[in-house]
Coordinates of C-alpha atoms in Angstrom, one line a residue:
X609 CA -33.6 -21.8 0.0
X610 CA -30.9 -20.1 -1.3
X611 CA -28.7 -20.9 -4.2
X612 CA -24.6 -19.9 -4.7
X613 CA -24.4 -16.6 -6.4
X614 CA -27.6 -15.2 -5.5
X615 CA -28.4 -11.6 -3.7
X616 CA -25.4 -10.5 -5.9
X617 CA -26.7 -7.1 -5.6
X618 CA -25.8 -7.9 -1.7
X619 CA -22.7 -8.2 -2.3
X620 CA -21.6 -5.5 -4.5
X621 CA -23.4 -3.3 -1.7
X622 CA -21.5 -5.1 1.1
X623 CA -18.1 -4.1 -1.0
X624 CA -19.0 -1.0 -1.2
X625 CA -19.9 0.1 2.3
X626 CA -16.5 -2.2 3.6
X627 CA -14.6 0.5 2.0
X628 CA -15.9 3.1 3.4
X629 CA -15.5 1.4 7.0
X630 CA -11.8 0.8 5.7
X631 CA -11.5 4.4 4.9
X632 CA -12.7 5.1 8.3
X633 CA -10.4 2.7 9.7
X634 CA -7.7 5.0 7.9
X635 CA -8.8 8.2 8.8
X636 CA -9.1 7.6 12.4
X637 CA -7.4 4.7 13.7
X638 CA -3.8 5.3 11.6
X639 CA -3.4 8.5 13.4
X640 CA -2.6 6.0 16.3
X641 CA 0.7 4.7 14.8
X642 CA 1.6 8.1 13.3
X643 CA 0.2 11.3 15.1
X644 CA 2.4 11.7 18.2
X645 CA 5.5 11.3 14.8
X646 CA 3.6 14.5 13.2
X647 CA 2.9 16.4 16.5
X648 CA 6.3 16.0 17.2
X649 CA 8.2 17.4 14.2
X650 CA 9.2 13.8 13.4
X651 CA 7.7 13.7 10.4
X652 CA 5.3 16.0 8.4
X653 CA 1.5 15.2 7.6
X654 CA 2.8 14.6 4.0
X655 CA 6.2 12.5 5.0
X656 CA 3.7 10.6 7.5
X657 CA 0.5 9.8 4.9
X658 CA 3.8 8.5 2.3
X659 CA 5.1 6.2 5.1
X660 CA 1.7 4.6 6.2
X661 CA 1.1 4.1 2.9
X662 CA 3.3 1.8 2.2
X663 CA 3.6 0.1 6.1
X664 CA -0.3 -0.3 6.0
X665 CA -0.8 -1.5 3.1
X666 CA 1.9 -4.2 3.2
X667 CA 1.1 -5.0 6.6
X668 CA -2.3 -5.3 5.6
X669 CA -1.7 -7.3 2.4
X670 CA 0.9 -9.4 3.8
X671 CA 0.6 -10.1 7.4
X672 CA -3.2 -9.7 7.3
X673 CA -5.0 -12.9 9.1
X674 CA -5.7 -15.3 5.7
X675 CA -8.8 -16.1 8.3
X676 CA -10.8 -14.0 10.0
X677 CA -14.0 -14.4 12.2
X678 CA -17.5 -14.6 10.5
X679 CA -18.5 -12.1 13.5
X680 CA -16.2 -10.2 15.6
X681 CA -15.6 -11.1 19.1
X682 CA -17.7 -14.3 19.3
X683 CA -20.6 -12.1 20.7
X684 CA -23.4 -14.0 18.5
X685 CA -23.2 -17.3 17.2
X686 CA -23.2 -18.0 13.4
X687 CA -25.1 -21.2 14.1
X688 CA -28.1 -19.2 14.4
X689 CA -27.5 -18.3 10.8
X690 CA -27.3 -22.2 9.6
X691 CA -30.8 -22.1 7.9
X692 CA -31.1 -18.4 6.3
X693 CA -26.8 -18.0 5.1
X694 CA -28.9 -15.0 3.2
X695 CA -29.9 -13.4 6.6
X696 CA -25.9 -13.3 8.0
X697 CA -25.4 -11.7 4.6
X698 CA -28.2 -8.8 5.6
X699 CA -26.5 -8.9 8.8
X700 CA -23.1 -8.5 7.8
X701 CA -24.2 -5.6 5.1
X702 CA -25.6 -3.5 7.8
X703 CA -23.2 -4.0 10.5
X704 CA -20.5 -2.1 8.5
X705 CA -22.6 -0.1 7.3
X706 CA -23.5 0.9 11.1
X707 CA -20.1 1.1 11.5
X708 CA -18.8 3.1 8.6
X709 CA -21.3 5.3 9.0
X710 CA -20.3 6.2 12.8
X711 CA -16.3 5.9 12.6
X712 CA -17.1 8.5 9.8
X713 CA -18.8 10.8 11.8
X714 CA -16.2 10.5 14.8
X715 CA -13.8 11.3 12.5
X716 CA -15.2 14.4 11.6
X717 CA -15.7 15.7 15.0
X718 CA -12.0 14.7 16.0
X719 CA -13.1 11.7 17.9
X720 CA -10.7 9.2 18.3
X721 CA -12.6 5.7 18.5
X722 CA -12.1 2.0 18.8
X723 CA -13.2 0.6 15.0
X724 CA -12.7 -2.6 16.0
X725 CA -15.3 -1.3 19.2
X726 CA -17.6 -0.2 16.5
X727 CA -18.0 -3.1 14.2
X728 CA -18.7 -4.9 17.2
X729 CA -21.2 -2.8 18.3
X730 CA -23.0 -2.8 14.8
X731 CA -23.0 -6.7 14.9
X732 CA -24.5 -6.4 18.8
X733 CA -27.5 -3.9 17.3
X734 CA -28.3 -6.6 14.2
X735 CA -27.9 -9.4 16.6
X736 CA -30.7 -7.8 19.0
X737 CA -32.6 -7.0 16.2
X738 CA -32.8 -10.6 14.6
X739 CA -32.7 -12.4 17.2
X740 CA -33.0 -10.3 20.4
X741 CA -31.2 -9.4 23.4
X742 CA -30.6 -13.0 24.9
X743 CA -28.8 -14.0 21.5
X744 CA -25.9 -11.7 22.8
X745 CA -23.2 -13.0 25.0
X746 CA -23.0 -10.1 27.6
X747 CA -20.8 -11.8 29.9
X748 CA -16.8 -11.3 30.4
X749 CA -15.9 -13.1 27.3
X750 CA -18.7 -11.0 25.2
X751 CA -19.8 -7.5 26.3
X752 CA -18.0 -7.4 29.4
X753 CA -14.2 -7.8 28.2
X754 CA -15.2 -4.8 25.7
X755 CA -16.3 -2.4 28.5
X756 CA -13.2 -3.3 30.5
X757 CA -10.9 -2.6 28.0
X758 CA -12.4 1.3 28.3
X759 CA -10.4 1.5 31.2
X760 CA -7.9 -1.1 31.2
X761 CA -6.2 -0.3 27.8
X762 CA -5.1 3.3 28.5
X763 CA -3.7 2.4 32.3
X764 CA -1.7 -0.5 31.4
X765 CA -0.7 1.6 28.3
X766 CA 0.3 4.9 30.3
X767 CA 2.0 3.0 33.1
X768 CA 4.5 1.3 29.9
X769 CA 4.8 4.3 28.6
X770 CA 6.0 6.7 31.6
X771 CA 7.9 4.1 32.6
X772 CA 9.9 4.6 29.2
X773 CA 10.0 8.3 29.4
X774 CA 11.3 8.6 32.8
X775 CA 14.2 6.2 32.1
X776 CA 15.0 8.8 28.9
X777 CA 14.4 11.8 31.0
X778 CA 16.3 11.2 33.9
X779 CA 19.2 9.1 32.1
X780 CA 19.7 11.4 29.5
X781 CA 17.4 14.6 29.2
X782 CA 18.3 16.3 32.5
X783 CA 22.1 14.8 32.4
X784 CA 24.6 18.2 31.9
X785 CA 26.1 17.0 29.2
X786 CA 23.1 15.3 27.8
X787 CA 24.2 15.2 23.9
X788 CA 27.1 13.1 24.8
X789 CA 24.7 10.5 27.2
X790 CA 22.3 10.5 24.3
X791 CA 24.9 9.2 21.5
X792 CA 26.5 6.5 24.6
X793 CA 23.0 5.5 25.6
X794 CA 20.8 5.4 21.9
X795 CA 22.4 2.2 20.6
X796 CA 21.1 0.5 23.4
X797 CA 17.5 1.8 22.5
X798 CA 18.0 0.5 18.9
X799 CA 18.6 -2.8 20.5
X800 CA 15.8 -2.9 23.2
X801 CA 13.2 -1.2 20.6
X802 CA 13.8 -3.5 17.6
X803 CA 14.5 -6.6 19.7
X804 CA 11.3 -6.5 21.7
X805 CA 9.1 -5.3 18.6
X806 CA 10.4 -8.7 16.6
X807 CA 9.4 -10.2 19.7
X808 CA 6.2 -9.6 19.5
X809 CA 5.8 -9.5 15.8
X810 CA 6.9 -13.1 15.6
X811 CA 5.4 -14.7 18.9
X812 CA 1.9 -13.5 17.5
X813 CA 2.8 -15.7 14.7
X814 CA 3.1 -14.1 11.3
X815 CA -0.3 -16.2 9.3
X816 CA 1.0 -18.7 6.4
X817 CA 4.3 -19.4 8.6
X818 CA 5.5 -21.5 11.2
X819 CA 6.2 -18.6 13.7
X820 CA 3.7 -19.4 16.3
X821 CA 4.9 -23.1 16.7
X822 CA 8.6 -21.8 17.4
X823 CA 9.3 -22.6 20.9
X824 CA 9.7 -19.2 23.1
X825 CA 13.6 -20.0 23.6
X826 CA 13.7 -19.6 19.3
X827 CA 12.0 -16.4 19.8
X828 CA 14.0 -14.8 21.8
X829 CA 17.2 -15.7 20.1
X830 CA 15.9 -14.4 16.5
X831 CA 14.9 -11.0 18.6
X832 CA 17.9 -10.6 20.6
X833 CA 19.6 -10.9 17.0
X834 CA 17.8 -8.5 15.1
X835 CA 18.3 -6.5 18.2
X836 CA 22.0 -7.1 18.4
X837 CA 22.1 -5.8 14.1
X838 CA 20.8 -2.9 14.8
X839 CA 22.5 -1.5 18.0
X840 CA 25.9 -2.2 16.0
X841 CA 24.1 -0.6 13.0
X842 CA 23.5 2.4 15.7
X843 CA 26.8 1.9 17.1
X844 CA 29.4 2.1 13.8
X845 CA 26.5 4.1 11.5
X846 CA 23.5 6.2 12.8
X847 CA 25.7 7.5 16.1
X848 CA 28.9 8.4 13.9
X849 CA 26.6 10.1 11.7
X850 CA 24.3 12.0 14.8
X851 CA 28.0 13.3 16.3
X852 CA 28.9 15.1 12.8
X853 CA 25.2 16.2 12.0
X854 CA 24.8 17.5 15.6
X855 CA 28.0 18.4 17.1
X856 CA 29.8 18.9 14.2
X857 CA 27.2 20.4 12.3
X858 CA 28.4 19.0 9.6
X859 CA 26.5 19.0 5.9
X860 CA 24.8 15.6 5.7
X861 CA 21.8 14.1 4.0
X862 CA 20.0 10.9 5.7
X863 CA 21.2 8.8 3.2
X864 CA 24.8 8.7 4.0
X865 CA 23.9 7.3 7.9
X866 CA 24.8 4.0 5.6
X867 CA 27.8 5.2 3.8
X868 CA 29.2 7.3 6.8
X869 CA 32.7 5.8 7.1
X870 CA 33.4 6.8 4.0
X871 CA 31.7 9.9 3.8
X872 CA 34.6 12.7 4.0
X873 CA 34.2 16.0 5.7
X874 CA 31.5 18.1 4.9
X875 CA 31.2 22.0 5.2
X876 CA 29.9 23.0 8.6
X877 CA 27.4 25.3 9.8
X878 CA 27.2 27.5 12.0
X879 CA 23.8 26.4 13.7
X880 CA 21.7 23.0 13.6
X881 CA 19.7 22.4 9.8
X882 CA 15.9 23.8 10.2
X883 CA 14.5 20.8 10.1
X884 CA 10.8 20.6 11.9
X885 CA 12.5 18.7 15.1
X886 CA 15.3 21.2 15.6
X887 CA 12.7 24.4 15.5
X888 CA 9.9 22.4 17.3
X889 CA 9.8 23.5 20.5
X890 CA 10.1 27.1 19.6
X891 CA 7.4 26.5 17.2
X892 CA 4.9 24.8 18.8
X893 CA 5.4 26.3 22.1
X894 CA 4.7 29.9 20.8
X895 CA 0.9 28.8 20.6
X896 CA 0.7 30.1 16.9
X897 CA -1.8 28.8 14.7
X898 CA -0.2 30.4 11.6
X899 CA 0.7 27.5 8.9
X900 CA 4.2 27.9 8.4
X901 CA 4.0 25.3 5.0
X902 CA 1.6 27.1 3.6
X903 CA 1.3 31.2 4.8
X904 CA -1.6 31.5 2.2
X905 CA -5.3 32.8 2.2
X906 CA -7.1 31.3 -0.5
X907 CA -10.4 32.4 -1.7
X908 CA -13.2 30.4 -1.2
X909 CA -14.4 30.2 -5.2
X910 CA -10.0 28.8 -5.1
X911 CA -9.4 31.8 -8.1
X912 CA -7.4 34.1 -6.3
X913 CA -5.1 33.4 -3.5
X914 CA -3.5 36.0 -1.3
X915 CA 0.3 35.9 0.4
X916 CA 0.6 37.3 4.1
X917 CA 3.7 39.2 2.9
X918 CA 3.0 39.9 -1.3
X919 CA -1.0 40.8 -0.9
X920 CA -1.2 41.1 -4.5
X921 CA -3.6 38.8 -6.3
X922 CA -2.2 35.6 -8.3
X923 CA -4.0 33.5 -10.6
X924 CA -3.7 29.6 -9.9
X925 CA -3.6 27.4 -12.8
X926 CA -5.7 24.3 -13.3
X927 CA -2.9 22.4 -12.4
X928 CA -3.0 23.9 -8.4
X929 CA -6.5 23.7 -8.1
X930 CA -6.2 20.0 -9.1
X931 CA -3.3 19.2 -6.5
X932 CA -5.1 21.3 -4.3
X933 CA -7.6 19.0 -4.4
X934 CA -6.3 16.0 -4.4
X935 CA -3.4 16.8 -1.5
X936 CA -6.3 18.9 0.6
X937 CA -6.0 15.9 3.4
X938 CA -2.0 16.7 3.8
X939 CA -1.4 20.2 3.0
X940 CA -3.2 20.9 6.8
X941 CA -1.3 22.5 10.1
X942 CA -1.7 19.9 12.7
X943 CA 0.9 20.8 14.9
X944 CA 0.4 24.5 15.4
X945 CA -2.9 24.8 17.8
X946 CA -3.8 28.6 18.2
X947 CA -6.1 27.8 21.6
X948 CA -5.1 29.9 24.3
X949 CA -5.8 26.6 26.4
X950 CA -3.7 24.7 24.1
X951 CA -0.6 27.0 25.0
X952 CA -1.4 26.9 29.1
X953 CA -1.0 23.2 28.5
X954 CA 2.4 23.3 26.1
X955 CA 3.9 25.9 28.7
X956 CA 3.5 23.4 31.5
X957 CA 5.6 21.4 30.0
X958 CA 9.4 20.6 30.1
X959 CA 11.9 21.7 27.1
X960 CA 14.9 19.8 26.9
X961 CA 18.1 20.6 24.3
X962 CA 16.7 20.5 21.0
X963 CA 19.9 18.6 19.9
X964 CA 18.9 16.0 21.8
X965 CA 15.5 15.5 21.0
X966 CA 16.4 15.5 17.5
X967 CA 18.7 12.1 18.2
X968 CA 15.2 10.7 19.0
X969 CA 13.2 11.4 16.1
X970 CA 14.8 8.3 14.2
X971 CA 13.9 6.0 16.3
X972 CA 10.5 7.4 16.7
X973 CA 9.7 6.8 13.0
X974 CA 11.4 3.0 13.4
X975 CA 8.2 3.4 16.2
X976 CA 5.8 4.3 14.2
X977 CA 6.6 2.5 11.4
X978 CA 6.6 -1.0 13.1
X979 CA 3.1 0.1 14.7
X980 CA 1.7 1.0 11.9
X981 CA 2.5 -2.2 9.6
X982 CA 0.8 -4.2 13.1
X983 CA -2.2 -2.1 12.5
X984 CA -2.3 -3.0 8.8
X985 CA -2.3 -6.6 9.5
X986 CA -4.5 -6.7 12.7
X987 CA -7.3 -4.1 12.1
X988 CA -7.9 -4.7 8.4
X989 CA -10.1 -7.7 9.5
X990 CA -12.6 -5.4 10.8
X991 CA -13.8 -4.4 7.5
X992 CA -12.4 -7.2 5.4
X993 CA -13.9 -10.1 7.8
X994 CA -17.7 -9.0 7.0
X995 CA -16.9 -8.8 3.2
X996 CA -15.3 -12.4 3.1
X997 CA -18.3 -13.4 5.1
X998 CA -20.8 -12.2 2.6
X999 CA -18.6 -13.3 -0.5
X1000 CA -18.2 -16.7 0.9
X1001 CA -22.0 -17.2 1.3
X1002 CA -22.5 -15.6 -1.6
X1003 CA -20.3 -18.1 -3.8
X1004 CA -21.4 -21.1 -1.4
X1005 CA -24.6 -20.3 0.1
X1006 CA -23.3 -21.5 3.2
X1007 CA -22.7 -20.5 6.3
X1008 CA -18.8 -21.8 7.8
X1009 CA -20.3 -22.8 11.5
X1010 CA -16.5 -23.0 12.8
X1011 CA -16.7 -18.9 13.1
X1012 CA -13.9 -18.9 10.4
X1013 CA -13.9 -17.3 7.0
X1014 CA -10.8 -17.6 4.6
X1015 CA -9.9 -13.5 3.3
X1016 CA -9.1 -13.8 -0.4
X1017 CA -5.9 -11.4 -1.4
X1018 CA -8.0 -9.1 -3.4
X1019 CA -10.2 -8.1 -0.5
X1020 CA -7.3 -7.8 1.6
X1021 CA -5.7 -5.4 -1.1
X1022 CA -8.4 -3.7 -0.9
X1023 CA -8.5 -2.9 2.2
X1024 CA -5.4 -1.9 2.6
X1025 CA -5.9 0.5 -0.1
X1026 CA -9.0 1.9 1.2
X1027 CA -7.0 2.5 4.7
X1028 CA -4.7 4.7 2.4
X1029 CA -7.2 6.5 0.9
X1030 CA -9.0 7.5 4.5
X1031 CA -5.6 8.3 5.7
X1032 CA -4.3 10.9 3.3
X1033 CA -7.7 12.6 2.6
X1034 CA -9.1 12.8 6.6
X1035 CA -6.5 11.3 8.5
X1036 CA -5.4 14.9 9.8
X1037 CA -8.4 15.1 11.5
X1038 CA -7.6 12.5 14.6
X1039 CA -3.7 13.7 14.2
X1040 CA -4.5 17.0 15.7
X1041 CA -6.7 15.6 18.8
X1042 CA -3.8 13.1 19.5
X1043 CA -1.2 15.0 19.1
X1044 CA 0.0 18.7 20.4
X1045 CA -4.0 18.8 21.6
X1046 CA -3.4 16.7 24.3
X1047 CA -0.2 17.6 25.8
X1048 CA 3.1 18.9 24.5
X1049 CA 5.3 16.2 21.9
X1050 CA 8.6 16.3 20.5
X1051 CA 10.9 13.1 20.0
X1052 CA 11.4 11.5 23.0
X1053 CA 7.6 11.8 24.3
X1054 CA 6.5 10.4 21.3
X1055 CA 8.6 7.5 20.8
X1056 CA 7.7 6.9 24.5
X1057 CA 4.3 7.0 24.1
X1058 CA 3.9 5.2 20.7
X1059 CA 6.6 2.0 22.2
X1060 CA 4.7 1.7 25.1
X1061 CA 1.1 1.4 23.1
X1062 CA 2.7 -0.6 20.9
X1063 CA 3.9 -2.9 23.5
X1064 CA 0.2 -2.8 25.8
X1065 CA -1.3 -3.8 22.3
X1066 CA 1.2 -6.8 21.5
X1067 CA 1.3 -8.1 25.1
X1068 CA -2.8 -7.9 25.6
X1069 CA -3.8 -9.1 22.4
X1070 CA -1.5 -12.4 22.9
X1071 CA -2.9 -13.1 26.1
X1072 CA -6.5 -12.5 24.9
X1073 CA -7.3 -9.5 26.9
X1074 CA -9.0 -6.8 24.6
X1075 CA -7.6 -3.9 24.0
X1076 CA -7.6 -1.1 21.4
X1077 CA -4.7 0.3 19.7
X1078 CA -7.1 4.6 20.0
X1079 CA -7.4 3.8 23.6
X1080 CA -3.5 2.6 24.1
X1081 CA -2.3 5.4 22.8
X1082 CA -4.9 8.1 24.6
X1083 CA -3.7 6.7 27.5
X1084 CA 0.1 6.5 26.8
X1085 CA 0.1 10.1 25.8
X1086 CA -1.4 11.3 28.9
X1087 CA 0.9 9.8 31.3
X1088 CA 3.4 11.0 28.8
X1089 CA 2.2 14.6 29.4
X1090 CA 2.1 13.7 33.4
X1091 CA 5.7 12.7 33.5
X1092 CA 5.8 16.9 33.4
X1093 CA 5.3 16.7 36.8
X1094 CA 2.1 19.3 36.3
X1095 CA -1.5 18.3 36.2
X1096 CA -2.2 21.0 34.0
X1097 CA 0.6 19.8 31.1
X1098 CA -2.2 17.6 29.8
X1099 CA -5.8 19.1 28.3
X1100 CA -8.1 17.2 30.1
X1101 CA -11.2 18.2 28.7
X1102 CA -10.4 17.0 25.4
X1103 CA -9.2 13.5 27.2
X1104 CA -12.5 13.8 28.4
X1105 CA -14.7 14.1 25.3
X1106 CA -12.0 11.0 24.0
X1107 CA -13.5 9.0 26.7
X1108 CA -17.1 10.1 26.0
X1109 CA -16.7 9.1 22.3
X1110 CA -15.4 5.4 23.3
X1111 CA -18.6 5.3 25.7
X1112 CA -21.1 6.8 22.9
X1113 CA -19.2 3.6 20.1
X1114 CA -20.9 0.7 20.7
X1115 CA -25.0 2.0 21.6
X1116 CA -24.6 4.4 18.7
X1117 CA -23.4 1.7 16.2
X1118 CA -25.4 -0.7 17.3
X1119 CA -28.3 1.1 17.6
X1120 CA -27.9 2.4 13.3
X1121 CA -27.1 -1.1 12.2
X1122 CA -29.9 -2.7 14.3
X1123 CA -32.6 0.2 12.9
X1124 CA -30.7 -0.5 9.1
X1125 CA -31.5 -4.6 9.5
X1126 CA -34.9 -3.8 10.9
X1127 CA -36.0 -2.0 8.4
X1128 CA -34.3 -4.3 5.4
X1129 CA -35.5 -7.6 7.3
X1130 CA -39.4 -6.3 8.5
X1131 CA -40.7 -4.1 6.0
X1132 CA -43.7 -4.7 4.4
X1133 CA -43.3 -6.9 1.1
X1134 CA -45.4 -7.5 -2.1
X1135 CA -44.0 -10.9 -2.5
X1136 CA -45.7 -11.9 0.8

């Protein structure tokens, strides 16, 4: 029989291993929200790790359920657990760390996979193992709905998105005078974009608030006004400040979009600022893999470092070897892909004005941003839900049979933090697969593609289909590359081993958390 507080070493094990499947979440599902932002010139490895910081954190922290299932996806029932809370505390402790242990490994091989796939696998393998193979509901609302979503998340996704991109390519990207179109027709993006993300944002219903008992009329109006704000924000702002930047070519920092009215005119250049989106598709296109941030051979003992263009040898301080260190994860080239096969697929693909493209890259980071602080507060819960589990039994010995644990804020804090950490240390890794590895991105593909995951994610998830935010966004950039008009614009082989690693998810996890529990649960004991 067991009493509150006991197997504490349980539970400091258990907190343990749920942040390193936290840090897995980081380094391989954040890359969703964010890599199509990097591959495009949007943003830079560093600028993006900064942003998600702070987007999945608070959307973790604050929007993160204050409840979360005892085990994902209803695919075992707790009540089997009634009599031994201690055994769903074994099970819990291994099923993340079956899943930690395999969204790790992905990650290292560049193997974009469904965590929320592979914490439910882990918890299938335990289950079989406890209880065996009838204790697992493999019917559509169990098993079923999760092999499904393999092919249903990236279609829906890449139909959303293409629609999107064909709209911007054909409205704006192949008009004449396309730089004009794009500064008529952007403040109505600002309002569609932001109106139907608050949308969906609040009709979820935001946890400890009254959002999902507003009737859908209520809804809409809040949307359509937050929508309405920012297209005049677009409108008497951000457009004013795109027409001196771009046409003007005017000397202006991002800060004064707000104070542009009374910004007075600046010095003007002769050509466009080199900033990553204006030089992108010459960059990216040439197929180089040199690192243009950092055009530096390092030795491997890190004493002596070697410039392409001054090959004499410098010393690096202590200082550099510790910031080398600790920013290894963002100082990495994801964008430039050296692969002769690589280039085939970027030449396939269509190059619009520059200019242009550059318009877009705002309101790809609005993208990326809002999808990113939905990540925070939706996936947190697949390594935080486990841990509340086994700290509520642990401080009850009791097992909640309604399938519904309360998340204390520390463990959602530090979750969020550990999604951080697996972000700016091996985040990179899953950035260069979904990005420029796939097909060619710059602005208005990426903002394309991340909207219309974003949107396949929102939708689904209200009307409990299941669907995964890696697979939404596999798909959405693939139709993305299609909308080239060019089979070979996309890299099919790699969308190929992507599809292989969603298959290989749940019997691999499964299979390391059932052989983990086994071998806790069975072994041979003194204590008879």
């Amino acid at each position: 029989m067991m009493n509150p507080f006991d197997y504490t070493w349980m539970f400091g094990l258990t907190t343990a291993v749920a942040f390193m499947d936290a840090y897995g979440i980081g380094a391989n599902d954040v890359a969703n929200s964010f890599a199509t932002s990097v591959a495009s010139g949007s943003l830079s490895l560093g600028q993006a790790c900064i942003v998600a910081c702070f987007t999945e954190f608070l959307g973790a922290f604050l929007l993160g359920a204050n409840t979360a299932d005892t085990i994902k996806g209803g695919i075992l029932s707790v009540s089997r657990f009634a009599e031994t809370p201690e055994l769903l505390m074994l099970c819990m402790t291994c099923a993340l760390t079956g899943s930690a242990f395999w969204v790790i490994f992905a990650t290292s091989r560049g193997w974009p996979v469904s965590t929320t796939h592979s914490i439910v696998g882990a918890v299938i393998g335990v289950g079989i193992a406890a209880f065996g193979g009838n204790s697992i509901n493999w019917g559509w609302k169990g098993v079923g709905q999760i092999i499904c979503s393999w092919f249903l998340s990236p279609i829906l996704a890449g139909i959303i998105s293409a629609i999107i991109y064909s709209i911007t390519k054909y409205g704006i990207l192949r008009r004449k005078d396309s730089v004009k179109w794009a500064l008529r027709i952007i403040p109505a993006y600002f309002f569609f974009t932001t109106a139907i993300e608050a949308f969906y944002l609040i009709y979820k219903g935001a946890p400890g608030t009254k959002a999902s008992k507003m009737s859908v009329g209520a809804i809409v109006g809040i949307a359509f006004g937050i929508g309405a704000f920012f297209a005049l924000f677009a409108i008497f702002f951000f457009c004013p400040w795109l027409k001196r930047r771009v046409v003007g070519r005017e000397e202006l920092k991002w800060y004064h979009i707000f104070v542009i009215p009374f910004v007075g005119p600046r010095l003007s250049k002769t050509t466009m600022p080199e900033t990553d989106v204006a030089i992108h598709s010459e960059t990216i296109s040439s197929g180089s893999s040199d690192n243009k941030e950092f055009p530096t051979d390092t030795k491997e003992d890190g004493v002596v470092q070697t410039n392409e263009i001054d090959e004499s040898p410098k010393v690096i301080s202590i200082k550099d070897k510790i910031l080398n260190v600790l920013l290894h994860g963002v100082r990495k080239d994801v964008r430039n892909l050296g692969s002769s096969h690589v280039k085939s697929v970027h030449d396939a693909a269509e190059i619009y004005d520059s200019d242009v493209e550059y318009m877009f890259s705002f309101l790809q980071v609005i993208t990326a941003c809002m999808a990113s602080f939905a990540h925070g507060s939706n996936d947190v819960s697949n390594a935080v839900g486990p841990l509340s589990s086994v700290y509520q039994i642990w401080k009850t010995a009791e097992v909640d049979l309604t399938n519904k644990v309360p998340v204390p804020l520390w463990i959602l804090a530090y979750g969020g933090f550990a999604i951080d950490v697996g972000l700016a240390t091996y985040g990179y890794k899953i950035m260069r697969v979904l990005g420029n590895n796939i097909t060619l991105f710059t602005p208005t593909r990426g903002f394309s593609a991340e909207l219309g995951a974003a949107l396949t994610v929102l939708t689904c998830t209200k009307l409990g289909l299941p669907v995964s935010t890696t697979h939404c966004i596999t798909g959405a950039t693939a139709a993305v590359g299609l909308c080239n008009g060019k089979m070979s614009a996309v890299n099919w082989k790699m969308l190929a081993w992507c599809f292989f690693s969603w298959i290989l998810t749940l019997p691999v996890a499964g299979l390391g958390a059932g052989l983990l529990f086994s071998f806790a649960a069975y072994a041979p004991s003194i204590l008879g």
